[in-house]
């Protein structure tokens, strides 16, 4: 008898081939044998992947990769258009975030928590991701997972104005 505990291993989701192998093992289970905090969720994932098959799963992964590539490229275009004079960044090769260093801003905490929110620009101050979040940090994190290219463009236009204001 096999059992699955506490959901899907994270490493498997990062490596499609390992994930397929893992899910093939799951296909031999019946719902009563799945030991998880989310039995319905695990069962639904198992059923979905069983119906997709290996090729369907790999096609889905390729579609997700292409979606995030297009989203990233749209955000980079907006950053190039609006932020080149006030910030620095590097295009990420994976993930769904763009890390931006704001020039002339020692700490982004107040700018993001007060001014950016007033202008409806949703970012996270980089300090939130540091071991000591009280230390000053010139970085912000922008997510490109759900925003449209138009929303990204408008957000970076507003951010550019906020940074220029704060630099004065």
C-alpha angles and dihedrals in degrees: 000000000000128000136192119216128200100348135287120341110252093226089059092057090053095053112049095199093053089045092053090051091049092049092047087059090050092054089072092060128088119219093258092061095055108103104198142127086238107042094164091048094049091046092050092050090048092050093045093051091044090054092046095047123203095298093047091051092049090048089051090051091050090051091051091048091050092047092054092043090056092045091049092048091051091051092048090051090052091047091050090050100046112015108041093103097043106034148029129220143155123223109252118234092212142005130050104272137086116208111212127190110209113218116232093010113112095187126016095196098095094036092054099037095048117014100032093048090051088056092045094247109144113206135138120236110242092231089073088073097048125098089240105037091186090070114098115258128187094200133096129189120224122192120218097182101103109007119105118236088252092054091048091050093050093045092053091046088055093043091052090055091047093051092048089051092049093049092059 
